[in-house]
Amino acid sequence: MSKVSARPLRSGWRYRANVALRTIVGTVGAYGVAALAAAALARTLPMARVEAVTIATLMAYMVAPAVTIWAFLARGPWRAIAGVALAAAALGGIAWIAGQPA
Amino acid sequence: MSGTSAMVRDGARQAMAWLHGWTGLLFGHILFIMCLAGTLSVFKPEISRWMRPEVSGQADPVRAITAATDWLSANTTGSTGWYLAAPDGRSNVVEASYDSGGAYLSRALDPASGAPVARDTLGGEFFYRLHFELELPYPWGRLLASLAAMLMLVAIVTGVIAHKRFFKDIFTFRPAKGQRSWLDGHNALGVLSLPFHVMITFTGLLTLASLNMPWGMTAAYGDDLMALYSDLTPGAVTKAPTGTKATLAPIGPMLARAQRHFAGAPVSRVYIFNPGDSGAVVTVYPVETASIGYLPAEISFDGATGKVLKAWTEKRAGIRTYQTIYGLHMAHFAPLLTRWLYFLGGAMLTLAIASGMVLWIVKRRERAPLSIGNRLLERLNVGGLAGVPIGMAAFLVANRLLPLGLAARAQQEVSVALWSAGAALLLGLVLPPALGWPLLLGLLAALCALAAAMGPIWAGDVTVMAGNMLLTAMAVALALLVWKQLRRRSAPTPVRRRMAPA
């Protein structure tokens, strides 16, 4: 059994599900993490509010492709999902704790 | 080692290739329109000039804005705002957007008389708007463009990783070998100016940030987006109309004062809010040719008295970074050579997209007979890839052929463009591709030649002449391509390289 699974399966529902999950993580998940990164950075960067917002927005566009790459390079689709969920939770938590600046 | 770790080494590349193909398939046509229109938008003022041949010569920005405001004062009622762009070294009219009696209008105003020019046309603005609004109502066009741009970023990232021999591909081209040639061409076009592709996609997304990435803005500002805008441009002033009538103070001195504030840089955009009201505000921005950054400074005047209300020169590092990246996309800073490089980069990206779409079909056709779905895609490729430029060329032809007195003439030109593209798409769908390709490309060549001939060919203006020459060159290149296609069709069919084992 393990001999068979050591080769990458290029067809069958397992492979398709694997690719489908990674694709969702790499697109929808990437956007979600980028959006939360923008929110967290906009609230925490130590500079004037408007500058924090612009820099945060810029950074968000770099976060998204990084997550896309992660989604495809992670060992296994579940690990990809876990990584994205963890990043989203951490960034969302930071944004929530920081609160909207006055 | 588990099966999933094998995916990391081998399967990841394959999965990325899969994702690259499918994002291209789903958004290829939209990206093709965006990239082609964006490439042409590099020469937006020049295209506008070609489309308004009656206005020639170079105009002085201050005199042109003065004429425009005089005309608008006399010919508009109940306006909430006049948004004017002054002529510069490239544009030679005042591009005005304004409202009058509840109707919103966009007109090119003659630099001498201030009245709308006789040939009512959107000019290069058509290509510019098509580039990010796709002829769809707000905000859907911009949202779709944002989505397509995001997926293009995904396609670029996955395309790079899916590559086994990244740098070798730059120097590899094996012509006349079917799938191999298309793949080589696609790879070379994609890889050779990859830094440009990444830059233009990234900065393009940023220009629509308030729509596609508003989460930092709402996180820090909540619903108070007006506060964000006034923080972004501290030299702009918002005032409510008072309801008391007041004539606009002479604008010449305000523009001269603005130019002093801009350290001598000529004025470019002039926004007049609540004109004719005592609460009028005039905000002036400089040209963006001195540095890459967008909106480097602004100054606002009390419209009734002409006194300075606020002046601002942008020096905040964070904002300058943002504006510089924004400005990199707009390329207003670019001198002639750089502009041509932008054009070249854009053309390569457009061709990379088109060749990728053709490759999808060629690859599958060489393996087995095409499925119904892929046969439909093949015909969509013919109609879309030839139809979009056909619509654009028809737009230029309509500009020369539609009578000047026609009602809503500018919109009629756009209608001609859309109907022509639609008809070409339909032709591509009903004709067999072997006939559809040469027919539609031949039609495109004819339209380009026609537009050039009506230029007129003997035009005195350098910009008009350059446009005619480029259109002629395009027509000749396309004619050669069609001739080659037809000759190959009549030649005996070469033996298939990938035959099924006998």
Coordinates of C-alpha atoms in Angstrom, one line a residue:
Chain A
M1 CA 0.0 0.0 0.0
S2 CA 2.7 2.5 1.0
K3 CA 4.6 1.7 -2.1
V4 CA 1.7 2.8 -4.2
S5 CA 1.0 6.0 -2.3
A6 CA 4.7 7.0 -2.4
R7 CA 4.2 7.9 -6.1
P8 CA 2.3 11.0 -6.8
L9 CA -1.2 10.1 -8.0
R10 CA -2.1 12.1 -11.1
S11 CA -5.7 10.9 -11.4
G12 CA -8.4 9.7 -9.2
W13 CA -10.5 11.5 -6.7
R14 CA -7.7 11.8 -4.1
Y15 CA -5.5 13.8 -6.4
R16 CA -8.4 15.9 -7.6
A17 CA -9.5 16.7 -4.1
N18 CA -5.9 17.5 -3.2
V19 CA -5.6 20.0 -6.0
A20 CA -9.1 21.4 -5.5
L21 CA -8.4 22.1 -1.8
R22 CA -5.0 23.7 -2.5
T23 CA -6.6 25.8 -5.2
I24 CA -9.2 27.1 -2.8
V25 CA -6.6 27.7 -0.2
G26 CA -4.3 29.4 -2.7
T27 CA -7.0 31.8 -4.1
V28 CA -9.8 32.4 -1.6
G29 CA -7.6 31.7 1.4
A30 CA -4.8 33.9 0.0
Y31 CA -7.2 36.8 -0.4
G32 CA -8.6 36.3 3.1
V33 CA -5.1 36.2 4.8
A34 CA -4.1 39.3 2.7
A35 CA -7.3 41.2 3.8
L36 CA -6.7 40.3 7.4
A37 CA -3.0 41.3 7.1
A38 CA -4.1 44.7 5.7
A39 CA -6.5 45.2 8.7
A40 CA -3.9 44.1 11.3
L41 CA -1.1 46.2 9.8
A42 CA -3.3 49.2 9.3
R43 CA -4.2 49.2 13.0
T44 CA -0.7 48.4 14.4
L45 CA 2.0 50.0 12.2
P46 CA 3.7 52.7 14.3
M47 CA 3.0 55.7 12.0
A48 CA 0.3 58.2 11.1
R49 CA -3.0 56.5 10.5
V50 CA -3.2 57.3 6.7
E51 CA 0.4 56.1 6.2
A52 CA -0.2 52.9 8.1
V53 CA -3.2 52.3 5.9
T54 CA -1.3 52.8 2.6
I55 CA 1.7 50.7 3.7
A56 CA -0.6 48.0 5.0
T57 CA -2.5 47.9 1.7
L58 CA 0.7 47.6 -0.2
M59 CA 2.0 44.8 2.0
A60 CA -1.3 42.9 1.6
Y61 CA -0.7 42.4 -2.1
M62 CA 2.6 40.8 -1.3
V63 CA 1.0 38.5 1.3
A64 CA -1.5 37.0 -1.2
P65 CA 1.0 35.4 -3.6
A66 CA 3.1 34.2 -0.7
V67 CA 0.1 32.3 0.6
T68 CA -0.6 31.0 -2.9
I69 CA 2.9 29.5 -3.1
W70 CA 2.5 28.1 0.5
A71 CA -0.8 26.4 -0.5
F72 CA 1.0 24.4 -3.2
L73 CA 4.3 23.7 -1.5
A74 CA 2.9 22.6 1.9
R75 CA 3.1 18.9 2.7
G76 CA -0.4 17.8 2.1
P77 CA -3.6 19.8 1.7
W78 CA -4.5 19.6 5.4
R79 CA -1.3 21.2 6.3
A80 CA -1.9 24.0 3.7
I81 CA -5.4 24.6 5.2
A82 CA -4.0 24.6 8.8
G83 CA -1.3 27.1 7.9
V84 CA -3.7 29.5 6.3
A85 CA -6.2 29.1 9.2
L86 CA -3.5 29.8 11.7
A87 CA -2.2 32.9 9.9
A88 CA -5.8 34.1 9.5
A89 CA -6.6 33.6 13.2
A90 CA -3.3 35.3 14.3
L91 CA -3.8 38.3 12.0
G92 CA -7.5 38.6 12.8
G93 CA -6.7 38.4 16.5
I94 CA -4.1 41.1 16.2
A95 CA -6.5 43.4 14.4
W96 CA -9.3 42.7 16.9
I97 CA -7.1 43.3 19.9
A98 CA -5.6 46.5 18.5
G99 CA -9.1 47.9 17.7
Q100 CA -9.9 50.9 15.5
P101 CA -7.4 53.7 16.1
A102 CA -8.9 57.0 17.3
Chain B
M1 CA 8.0 9.4 2.8
S2 CA 4.3 9.7 2.4
G3 CA 2.5 10.3 -0.9
T4 CA 1.8 13.9 0.0
S5 CA 5.5 14.7 0.3
A6 CA 6.0 13.4 -3.1
M7 CA 3.5 16.0 -4.2
V8 CA 5.8 18.6 -2.9
R9 CA 8.5 17.7 -5.3
D10 CA 6.8 16.5 -8.4
G11 CA 3.1 17.0 -8.0
A12 CA 3.4 20.7 -6.9
R13 CA 4.8 21.6 -10.2
Q14 CA 2.2 19.7 -12.0
A15 CA -0.6 21.2 -9.9
M16 CA 0.8 24.6 -10.6
A17 CA 0.8 23.9 -14.3
W18 CA -2.8 22.9 -14.0
L19 CA -3.7 26.0 -12.1
H20 CA -1.8 28.2 -14.6
G21 CA -3.7 26.6 -17.4
W22 CA -7.1 26.9 -15.9
T23 CA -6.8 30.5 -14.6
G24 CA -5.7 31.4 -18.1
L25 CA -8.6 29.5 -19.7
L26 CA -11.2 31.1 -17.4
F27 CA -9.9 34.7 -17.5
G28 CA -7.8 34.7 -20.7
H29 CA -10.3 36.7 -22.8
I30 CA -10.8 39.3 -20.0
L31 CA -7.1 39.6 -19.5
F32 CA -6.5 39.8 -23.2
I33 CA -8.9 42.8 -23.4
M34 CA -7.4 44.5 -20.4
C35 CA -3.8 44.0 -21.6
L36 CA -4.5 45.1 -25.2
A37 CA -6.5 48.2 -24.1
G38 CA -3.9 49.0 -21.4
T39 CA -1.0 48.7 -23.9
L40 CA -2.8 51.2 -26.2
S41 CA -3.6 53.5 -23.2
V42 CA 0.2 54.1 -22.9
F43 CA -0.4 56.4 -25.9
K44 CA -3.8 57.7 -24.7
P45 CA -3.1 61.4 -25.4
E46 CA -1.6 60.6 -28.8
I47 CA -4.6 58.4 -29.8
S48 CA -6.9 61.3 -28.7
R49 CA -4.9 63.6 -30.9
W50 CA -5.3 61.2 -33.9
M51 CA -9.0 61.1 -33.2
R52 CA -9.4 64.9 -33.1
P53 CA -7.4 66.0 -36.2
E54 CA -9.2 69.4 -36.4
V55 CA -7.4 70.6 -33.3
S56 CA -3.7 71.0 -34.1
G57 CA -0.8 72.8 -32.7
Q58 CA 0.3 73.1 -29.1
A59 CA -1.8 74.8 -26.5
D60 CA -0.7 76.8 -23.4
P61 CA -2.2 75.2 -20.3
V62 CA -3.1 78.4 -18.4
R63 CA -4.7 80.1 -21.5
A64 CA -6.6 76.8 -22.3
I65 CA -8.0 76.4 -18.7
T66 CA -9.0 80.1 -18.7
A67 CA -10.9 79.7 -22.0
A68 CA -12.5 76.5 -20.7
T69 CA -13.7 78.0 -17.4
D70 CA -15.1 81.1 -19.3
W71 CA -17.0 78.8 -21.6
L72 CA -18.3 76.6 -18.8
S73 CA -19.4 79.6 -16.8
A74 CA -21.5 80.9 -19.7
N75 CA -22.8 77.5 -20.8
T76 CA -23.6 75.3 -17.7
T77 CA -26.2 75.6 -15.0
G78 CA -26.4 74.2 -11.5
S79 CA -23.0 72.4 -11.8
T80 CA -21.6 70.6 -8.7
G81 CA -18.2 70.3 -10.2
W82 CA -16.0 70.9 -13.3
Y83 CA -13.0 68.5 -13.6
L84 CA -10.5 69.8 -16.1
A85 CA -7.2 68.3 -17.4
A86 CA -5.0 70.9 -19.0
P87 CA -3.2 70.3 -22.3
D88 CA 0.5 69.4 -21.9
G89 CA 3.2 68.4 -24.4
R90 CA 1.1 65.4 -25.5
S91 CA -2.6 66.3 -25.2
N92 CA -3.7 69.5 -26.9
V93 CA -7.2 70.0 -25.6
V94 CA -8.8 70.5 -22.2
E95 CA -10.4 67.2 -21.2
A96 CA -13.4 68.2 -19.2
S97 CA -16.0 66.2 -17.1
Y98 CA -18.8 68.3 -15.7
D99 CA -22.5 68.3 -14.9
S100 CA -25.0 70.8 -16.2
G101 CA -28.7 70.8 -15.5
G102 CA -28.4 67.3 -13.9
A103 CA -26.6 65.7 -16.9
Y104 CA -23.0 64.5 -16.6
L105 CA -20.9 65.2 -19.6
S106 CA -17.4 64.4 -20.8
R107 CA -16.1 66.7 -23.5
A108 CA -12.8 67.8 -25.1
L109 CA -12.7 71.6 -25.0
D110 CA -10.9 73.6 -27.7
P111 CA -7.8 75.3 -26.1
A112 CA -8.6 78.6 -27.8
S113 CA -12.4 79.0 -27.7
G114 CA -13.1 76.8 -24.6
A115 CA -16.1 75.2 -26.5
P116 CA -16.4 71.5 -27.1
V117 CA -14.5 70.4 -30.2
A118 CA -16.5 69.6 -33.3
R119 CA -15.7 65.9 -33.5
D120 CA -17.4 64.5 -30.3
T121 CA -15.3 61.4 -29.4
L122 CA -14.0 59.7 -26.3
G123 CA -10.6 59.4 -28.1
G124 CA -8.0 57.5 -26.1
E125 CA -10.2 57.6 -23.1
F126 CA -12.2 54.8 -24.6
F127 CA -9.2 52.4 -24.4
Y128 CA -8.3 53.7 -21.0
R129 CA -11.8 53.0 -19.6
L130 CA -12.0 49.7 -21.3
H131 CA -8.7 48.7 -19.7
F132 CA -10.2 48.7 -16.2
E133 CA -14.0 49.0 -16.6
L134 CA -14.5 46.6 -19.5
E135 CA -17.5 48.6 -20.7
L136 CA -19.4 47.3 -17.6
P137 CA -21.3 49.6 -15.1
Y138 CA -19.6 50.7 -11.9
P139 CA -18.4 49.0 -9.8
W140 CA -18.8 45.6 -11.7
G141 CA -16.3 46.3 -14.4
R142 CA -13.7 47.4 -11.9
L143 CA -14.4 44.4 -9.7
L144 CA -14.1 42.0 -12.6
A145 CA -10.9 43.7 -13.7
S146 CA -9.5 43.4 -10.1
L147 CA -10.5 39.7 -9.9
A148 CA -8.8 39.1 -13.3
A149 CA -5.7 40.9 -12.2
M150 CA -5.5 38.9 -9.0
L151 CA -5.8 35.7 -10.9
M152 CA -3.2 36.9 -13.3
L153 CA -0.8 37.4 -10.4
V154 CA -1.7 33.7 -9.5
A155 CA -1.1 32.7 -13.1
I156 CA 2.3 34.5 -13.2
V157 CA 3.4 33.0 -9.9
T158 CA 2.3 29.5 -10.8
G159 CA 3.7 29.9 -14.3
V160 CA 7.1 30.7 -13.0
I161 CA 7.1 27.8 -10.5
A162 CA 5.7 25.4 -13.1
H163 CA 8.8 26.1 -15.2
K164 CA 11.5 23.6 -15.3
R165 CA 14.1 25.5 -17.3
F166 CA 13.4 29.1 -16.5
F167 CA 16.3 31.0 -18.1
K168 CA 16.9 28.6 -20.9
D169 CA 13.4 29.4 -22.1
I170 CA 14.4 33.0 -22.9
F171 CA 16.7 31.8 -25.6
T172 CA 14.7 28.9 -26.9
F173 CA 12.5 29.2 -30.0
R174 CA 11.9 26.3 -32.4
P175 CA 9.7 27.7 -35.2
A176 CA 7.3 25.7 -37.3
K177 CA 7.0 22.8 -34.9
G178 CA 3.4 23.1 -33.9
Q179 CA 2.9 22.8 -30.1
R180 CA 6.6 23.1 -29.4
S181 CA 6.8 26.5 -31.2
W182 CA 3.7 27.9 -29.4
L183 CA 5.1 26.8 -26.1
D184 CA 8.5 28.3 -26.8
G185 CA 6.8 31.5 -28.0
H186 CA 4.5 31.7 -24.9
N187 CA 7.4 31.0 -22.6
A188 CA 9.8 33.5 -24.2
L189 CA 7.1 36.2 -24.2
G190 CA 6.2 35.5 -20.6
V191 CA 9.7 35.2 -19.3
L192 CA 11.6 37.8 -21.2
S193 CA 9.8 40.7 -19.7
L194 CA 8.6 39.0 -16.5
P195 CA 9.7 41.8 -14.3
F196 CA 7.4 44.1 -16.3
H197 CA 4.5 41.7 -16.1
V198 CA 4.8 41.3 -12.3
M199 CA 5.2 45.1 -11.9
I200 CA 2.3 46.0 -14.1
T201 CA -0.1 43.5 -12.5
F202 CA 0.9 44.4 -9.0
T203 CA 0.7 48.1 -9.5
G204 CA -2.5 47.7 -11.5
L205 CA -4.2 45.9 -8.6
L206 CA -3.1 48.8 -6.4
T207 CA -4.8 51.4 -8.5
L208 CA -8.1 49.8 -7.7
A209 CA -7.2 49.2 -4.0
S210 CA -10.2 51.0 -2.6
L211 CA -12.4 48.4 -4.4
N212 CA -10.3 45.2 -4.1
M213 CA -8.4 45.7 -0.9
P214 CA -10.4 48.1 1.3
W215 CA -9.9 46.1 4.5
G216 CA -6.9 48.2 5.8
M217 CA -8.9 51.4 5.1
T218 CA -12.0 50.2 6.9
A219 CA -10.0 48.7 9.8
A220 CA -8.4 52.1 10.5
Y221 CA -11.1 54.5 9.4
G222 CA -14.3 52.6 9.8
D223 CA -17.1 54.2 7.7
D224 CA -15.4 57.6 7.6
L225 CA -13.8 57.3 4.2
M226 CA -14.0 61.1 3.7
A227 CA -11.4 61.4 6.6
L228 CA -9.2 59.0 4.7
Y229 CA -9.4 61.1 1.5
S230 CA -8.7 64.3 3.3
D231 CA -5.7 62.7 5.0
L232 CA -4.5 61.5 1.6
T233 CA -4.7 64.9 0.0
P234 CA -4.4 67.5 2.8
G235 CA -4.3 70.3 0.2
A236 CA -7.8 69.6 -1.1
V237 CA -10.7 71.4 0.6
T238 CA -14.3 70.3 0.8
K239 CA -17.0 72.9 1.2
A240 CA -20.8 72.8 0.9
P241 CA -22.4 75.2 -1.5
T242 CA -23.9 78.2 0.3
G243 CA -26.7 78.9 -2.2
T244 CA -25.5 82.4 -2.7
K245 CA -24.5 83.2 -6.3
A246 CA -21.0 84.5 -6.8
T247 CA -18.9 84.7 -10.0
L248 CA -15.7 82.8 -10.2
A249 CA -12.6 85.0 -9.5
P250 CA -10.2 85.3 -12.4
I251 CA -8.5 81.9 -12.7
G252 CA -5.3 83.1 -14.4
P253 CA -3.8 84.5 -11.2
M254 CA -4.8 81.3 -9.3
L255 CA -3.0 79.1 -11.9
A256 CA 0.1 81.4 -11.8
R257 CA 0.1 81.1 -8.0
A258 CA -0.3 77.3 -8.2
Q259 CA 2.6 77.0 -10.6
R260 CA 4.8 79.0 -8.1
H261 CA 3.7 76.5 -5.4
F262 CA 4.7 73.6 -7.6
A263 CA 8.2 75.0 -8.0
G264 CA 7.6 75.9 -11.6
A265 CA 6.0 72.7 -12.7
P266 CA 3.0 73.4 -15.1
V267 CA -0.5 73.0 -13.8
S268 CA -2.3 69.8 -15.0
R269 CA -5.6 69.1 -13.4
V270 CA -7.9 71.8 -12.2
Y271 CA -11.0 70.9 -10.2
I272 CA -13.7 73.5 -9.6
F273 CA -16.3 72.6 -7.0
N274 CA -19.6 74.5 -6.6
P275 CA -18.8 76.8 -9.6
G276 CA -21.0 80.0 -9.5
D277 CA -21.6 79.7 -5.8
S278 CA -19.9 81.7 -3.0
G279 CA -18.7 78.4 -1.6
A280 CA -16.7 77.6 -4.8
V281 CA -13.3 75.9 -4.3
V282 CA -10.6 75.6 -7.0
T283 CA -8.1 72.8 -6.4
V284 CA -5.0 72.6 -8.7
Y285 CA -2.6 69.7 -9.3
P286 CA 0.8 69.8 -11.1
V287 CA 1.9 67.7 -14.1
E288 CA 3.4 64.4 -13.1
T289 CA 6.4 64.4 -15.4
A290 CA 8.9 65.6 -12.8
S291 CA 8.9 62.4 -10.8
I292 CA 7.2 59.0 -10.9
G293 CA 4.8 59.8 -8.0
Y294 CA 1.1 60.4 -8.6
L295 CA -0.4 63.6 -7.1
P296 CA 2.9 65.1 -5.8
A297 CA 1.3 68.4 -4.6
E298 CA -2.0 70.3 -4.5
I299 CA -3.2 73.8 -3.7
S300 CA -6.8 75.0 -3.1
F301 CA -8.3 78.4 -3.6
D302 CA -11.5 80.1 -2.5
G303 CA -13.3 80.3 -5.9
A304 CA -15.1 83.5 -5.1
T305 CA -12.1 85.5 -3.8
G306 CA -9.1 83.7 -5.4
K307 CA -7.3 83.5 -2.1
V308 CA -5.3 80.4 -1.1
L309 CA -7.1 78.2 1.3
K310 CA -4.6 75.4 1.6
A311 CA -1.4 74.3 -0.1
W312 CA 0.4 71.0 0.3
T313 CA 3.5 69.3 -1.0
E314 CA 3.7 65.6 -0.4
K315 CA 6.7 64.6 1.6
R316 CA 5.3 61.8 3.9
A317 CA 7.4 58.6 3.1
G318 CA 4.5 56.2 3.3
I319 CA 2.3 58.2 1.0
R320 CA 5.1 58.8 -1.5
T321 CA 5.9 55.1 -1.6
Y322 CA 2.2 54.4 -2.4
Q323 CA 2.1 57.2 -5.0
T324 CA 5.3 56.1 -6.6
I325 CA 4.0 52.6 -7.1
Y326 CA 0.7 54.0 -8.4
G327 CA 2.6 56.3 -10.7
L328 CA 4.6 53.4 -12.0
H329 CA 1.4 51.9 -13.4
M330 CA 0.1 55.2 -14.9
A331 CA 3.5 56.0 -16.5
H332 CA 2.7 59.7 -16.7
F333 CA 6.3 60.3 -15.7
A334 CA 7.7 58.3 -18.7
P335 CA 9.7 60.1 -21.4
L336 CA 9.2 58.8 -25.0
L337 CA 11.7 55.9 -24.8
T338 CA 10.3 54.6 -21.5
R339 CA 6.8 54.9 -22.9
W340 CA 7.7 52.7 -25.9
L341 CA 9.2 50.2 -23.4
Y342 CA 5.9 50.2 -21.6
F343 CA 4.1 49.6 -24.9
L344 CA 6.5 46.8 -25.8
G345 CA 6.1 45.2 -22.4
G346 CA 2.3 45.4 -22.6
A347 CA 2.3 44.0 -26.2
M348 CA 4.4 41.1 -25.0
L349 CA 2.1 40.4 -22.1
T350 CA -0.9 40.6 -24.5
L351 CA 0.8 38.2 -26.9
A352 CA 1.8 35.9 -24.0
I353 CA -1.9 35.7 -23.0
A354 CA -3.1 35.1 -26.6
S355 CA -0.4 32.5 -27.3
G356 CA -1.2 30.7 -24.1
M357 CA -4.9 30.5 -25.1
V358 CA -4.0 29.1 -28.5
L359 CA -1.5 26.7 -26.9
W360 CA -4.3 25.2 -24.8
I361 CA -5.9 24.1 -28.0
V362 CA -2.8 23.2 -30.0
K363 CA -1.6 21.0 -27.2
R364 CA -4.8 19.0 -27.0
R365 CA -5.3 18.8 -30.8
E366 CA -1.9 17.1 -31.3
R367 CA -2.7 14.4 -28.8
A368 CA -6.2 13.4 -29.9
P369 CA -9.2 14.8 -31.8
L370 CA -10.6 17.8 -29.9
S371 CA -13.6 17.3 -27.6
I372 CA -16.8 19.4 -28.1
G373 CA -15.8 21.7 -25.3
N374 CA -12.3 22.3 -26.7
R375 CA -13.7 22.8 -30.2
L376 CA -15.9 25.6 -28.8
L377 CA -12.9 27.1 -27.0
E378 CA -11.0 27.0 -30.2
R379 CA -13.7 29.0 -32.0
L380 CA -14.0 31.4 -29.0
N381 CA -10.3 32.0 -29.4
V382 CA -10.8 33.0 -33.0
G383 CA -13.7 35.3 -32.3
G384 CA -12.3 36.8 -29.2
L385 CA -8.6 37.2 -30.1
A386 CA -9.4 38.7 -33.5
G387 CA -12.7 40.3 -32.5
V388 CA -11.4 42.6 -29.8
P389 CA -8.8 44.3 -32.0
I390 CA -11.4 44.4 -34.8
G391 CA -13.8 46.3 -32.5
M392 CA -10.9 48.7 -31.7
A393 CA -10.0 49.3 -35.3
A394 CA -13.7 49.7 -36.2
F395 CA -13.8 52.4 -33.4
L396 CA -11.1 54.3 -35.3
V397 CA -12.8 53.9 -38.6
A398 CA -16.1 55.1 -37.1
N399 CA -14.3 58.2 -35.8
R400 CA -13.6 59.2 -39.4
L401 CA -16.8 58.1 -41.0
L402 CA -19.6 59.1 -38.6
P403 CA -21.0 62.6 -39.4
L404 CA -19.9 65.4 -37.1
G405 CA -23.4 66.5 -36.3
L406 CA -24.7 63.1 -35.2
A407 CA -26.4 63.1 -31.8
A408 CA -24.5 61.4 -29.0
R409 CA -21.7 60.9 -31.5
A410 CA -19.1 59.7 -29.0
Q411 CA -21.4 56.9 -27.8
Q412 CA -22.2 55.9 -31.4
E413 CA -18.5 55.3 -31.9
V414 CA -18.4 53.1 -28.9
S415 CA -21.5 51.3 -30.2
V416 CA -19.8 50.6 -33.6
A417 CA -16.8 49.2 -31.7
L418 CA -18.9 46.9 -29.6
W419 CA -21.2 45.7 -32.4
S420 CA -18.2 45.0 -34.7
A421 CA -16.5 43.0 -31.9
G422 CA -19.7 41.1 -31.3
A423 CA -20.2 40.4 -35.0
A424 CA -16.6 39.1 -35.2
L425 CA -17.1 36.9 -32.2
L426 CA -20.2 35.4 -33.9
L427 CA -18.3 34.8 -37.1
G428 CA -15.5 33.1 -35.2
L429 CA -18.1 30.8 -33.6
V430 CA -19.9 29.8 -36.8
L431 CA -16.9 29.5 -39.2
P432 CA -14.4 26.6 -39.0
P433 CA -11.2 28.0 -37.4
A434 CA -9.2 27.2 -40.5
L435 CA -11.4 29.7 -42.4
G436 CA -12.2 32.0 -39.4
W437 CA -8.6 32.9 -38.6
P438 CA -7.5 34.2 -42.0
L439 CA -10.9 35.8 -42.6
L440 CA -11.0 37.8 -39.4
L441 CA -7.4 38.7 -39.4
G442 CA -7.8 39.8 -43.0
L443 CA -10.7 41.9 -41.9
L444 CA -8.6 43.5 -39.1
A445 CA -5.9 44.3 -41.6
A446 CA -8.4 45.9 -43.9
L447 CA -9.8 48.0 -41.1
C448 CA -6.3 49.1 -40.0
A449 CA -5.5 50.1 -43.6
L450 CA -8.8 51.9 -44.0
A451 CA -8.3 53.9 -40.8
A452 CA -4.8 54.8 -41.9
A453 CA -6.0 55.9 -45.3
M454 CA -8.7 58.1 -43.8
G455 CA -6.0 59.4 -41.4
P456 CA -5.6 61.3 -43.8
I457 CA -2.3 59.8 -45.0
W458 CA -1.1 63.3 -45.9
A459 CA -1.8 64.7 -42.4
G460 CA 0.4 67.5 -41.3
D461 CA 0.4 66.8 -37.6
V462 CA 3.3 64.5 -36.6
T463 CA 1.1 62.5 -34.1
V464 CA -1.6 61.9 -36.7
M465 CA 1.1 60.9 -39.3
A466 CA 2.8 58.5 -36.8
G467 CA -0.6 56.9 -36.0
N468 CA -1.2 56.4 -39.7
M469 CA 2.2 54.8 -40.2
L470 CA 1.7 52.4 -37.3
L471 CA -1.8 51.5 -38.6
T472 CA -0.3 50.8 -42.0
A473 CA 2.5 48.7 -40.6
M474 CA -0.1 46.7 -38.6
A475 CA -2.1 46.2 -41.7
V476 CA 0.9 44.9 -43.7
A477 CA 2.0 42.6 -40.9
L478 CA -1.4 41.1 -40.6
A479 CA -1.7 40.7 -44.4
L480 CA 1.6 38.8 -44.4
L481 CA 0.3 36.6 -41.6
V482 CA -3.0 35.9 -43.5
W483 CA -1.0 35.1 -46.7
K484 CA 1.1 32.6 -44.8
Q485 CA -1.9 31.0 -43.3
L486 CA -3.6 30.6 -46.6
R487 CA -0.5 29.3 -48.3
R488 CA -0.1 26.7 -45.6
R489 CA -3.7 25.7 -46.0
S490 CA -3.3 25.0 -49.7
A491 CA 0.0 23.1 -49.2
P492 CA -0.2 19.4 -48.7
T493 CA -0.9 18.5 -45.1
P494 CA 2.4 17.5 -43.3
V495 CA 2.6 14.1 -41.7
R496 CA 1.5 14.2 -38.1
R497 CA 4.4 13.8 -35.8
R498 CA 2.4 12.2 -33.1
M499 CA 0.7 9.3 -34.8
A500 CA -1.2 6.7 -32.9
P501 CA 0.9 3.5 -32.8
A502 CA -0.1 1.5 -35.8

